[in-house]
């Protein structure tokens, strides 16, 4: 019987010890975690101020991607329709 009371007291002690601590959960929609220090954001194709792409079509980004998630599709860069300032 003494062992049963000891087990109940131990359980209550553990409960009371954790009630005093601040919560570790985050109320997600209201409070968002700060991003990690290595987070670079969403990938996007950068453009110059005049609207032309900064990409020159060298495919180095596709070769360096470890997940093989980047595919470079070539496009003609003629005088009527320019995609980038250099050759493609």
Short mmCIF file of C-alpha atoms in Angstrom, two decimals:
data_model
loop_
_atom_site.label_atom_id
_atom_site.label_comp_id
_atom_site.label_asym_id
_atom_site.label_seq_id
_atom_site.Cartn_x
_atom_site.Cartn_y
_atom_site.Cartn_z
CA UNK A 1 0.00 0.00 0.00
CA UNK A 2 2.89 2.33 0.73
CA UNK A 3 4.29 1.62 -2.74
CA UNK A 4 0.97 2.66 -4.32
CA UNK A 5 0.96 5.97 -2.45
CA UNK A 6 4.60 6.53 -3.41
CA UNK A 7 3.76 5.97 -7.09
CA UNK A 8 0.84 8.44 -6.92
CA UNK A 9 3.00 11.08 -5.18
CA UNK A 10 5.76 10.60 -7.77
CA UNK A 11 3.24 11.05 -10.60
CA UNK A 12 1.75 14.16 -9.00
CA UNK A 13 5.24 15.61 -8.47
CA UNK A 14 6.06 15.10 -12.14
CA UNK A 15 2.77 16.74 -13.17
CA UNK A 16 3.26 19.74 -10.89
CA UNK A 17 6.86 20.14 -12.04
CA UNK A 18 5.73 20.43 -15.68
CA UNK A 19 2.80 22.74 -14.94
CA UNK A 20 5.20 25.41 -13.64
CA UNK A 21 7.37 25.39 -16.80
CA UNK A 22 6.50 27.66 -19.73
CA UNK A 23 4.97 25.89 -22.73
CA UNK A 24 7.24 24.87 -25.60
CA UNK A 25 4.51 24.70 -28.23
CA UNK A 26 3.84 27.53 -30.67
CA UNK A 27 0.35 28.64 -31.64
CA UNK A 28 1.17 28.33 -35.35
CA UNK A 29 -1.29 30.46 -37.28
CA UNK A 30 -0.95 33.33 -34.82
CA UNK A 31 2.76 33.03 -33.95
CA UNK A 32 5.32 31.94 -36.55
CA UNK A 33 8.83 30.69 -35.85
CA UNK A 34 11.75 32.77 -37.09
CA UNK A 35 13.50 31.16 -40.08
CA UNK A 36 16.73 29.23 -39.61
CA UNK A 37 19.99 31.07 -40.19
CA UNK A 38 20.70 29.08 -43.39
CA UNK A 39 17.24 29.57 -44.90
CA UNK A 40 17.58 31.33 -48.25
CA UNK A 41 13.91 31.63 -49.18
CA UNK A 42 11.99 30.42 -52.17
CA UNK A 43 13.90 29.96 -55.42
CA UNK A 44 13.02 32.45 -58.11
CA UNK A 45 14.42 33.64 -61.39
CA UNK A 46 15.98 37.05 -60.89
CA UNK A 47 15.35 39.81 -63.43
CA UNK A 48 16.94 43.13 -64.30
CA UNK A 49 15.01 46.38 -63.83
CA UNK A 50 14.03 46.37 -67.51
CA UNK A 51 12.40 42.92 -67.17
CA UNK A 52 15.08 40.78 -68.84
CA UNK A 53 16.17 37.59 -67.08
CA UNK A 54 19.56 37.43 -65.42
CA UNK A 55 19.85 33.81 -66.52
CA UNK A 56 22.15 33.26 -69.49
CA UNK A 57 21.24 29.58 -69.92
CA UNK A 58 24.56 28.07 -68.88
CA UNK A 59 22.87 25.18 -66.95
CA UNK A 60 25.39 25.37 -64.09
CA UNK A 61 22.54 25.63 -61.57
CA UNK A 62 20.99 22.42 -62.94
CA UNK A 63 24.33 20.62 -62.73
CA UNK A 64 24.94 21.78 -59.14
CA UNK A 65 21.45 20.92 -57.81
CA UNK A 66 21.77 17.78 -55.61
CA UNK A 67 18.05 16.96 -55.88
CA UNK A 68 18.06 17.26 -59.68
CA UNK A 69 15.09 19.62 -59.34
CA UNK A 70 16.25 22.33 -61.76
CA UNK A 71 15.63 21.95 -65.48
CA UNK A 72 16.85 24.64 -67.87
CA UNK A 73 14.77 24.98 -71.00
CA UNK A 74 16.55 26.78 -73.81
CA UNK A 75 14.80 29.58 -75.71
CA UNK A 76 15.85 31.58 -78.72
CA UNK A 77 16.99 35.11 -77.97
CA UNK A 78 16.12 37.02 -81.14
CA UNK A 79 15.62 40.75 -81.71
CA UNK A 80 11.81 40.54 -81.57
CA UNK A 81 11.63 38.59 -78.33
CA UNK A 82 14.50 39.00 -75.88
CA UNK A 83 14.69 36.90 -72.73
CA UNK A 84 18.14 37.86 -71.49
CA UNK A 85 20.69 40.54 -72.39
CA UNK A 86 23.35 38.02 -73.49
CA UNK A 87 23.34 35.04 -75.82
CA UNK A 88 21.40 31.97 -74.86
#
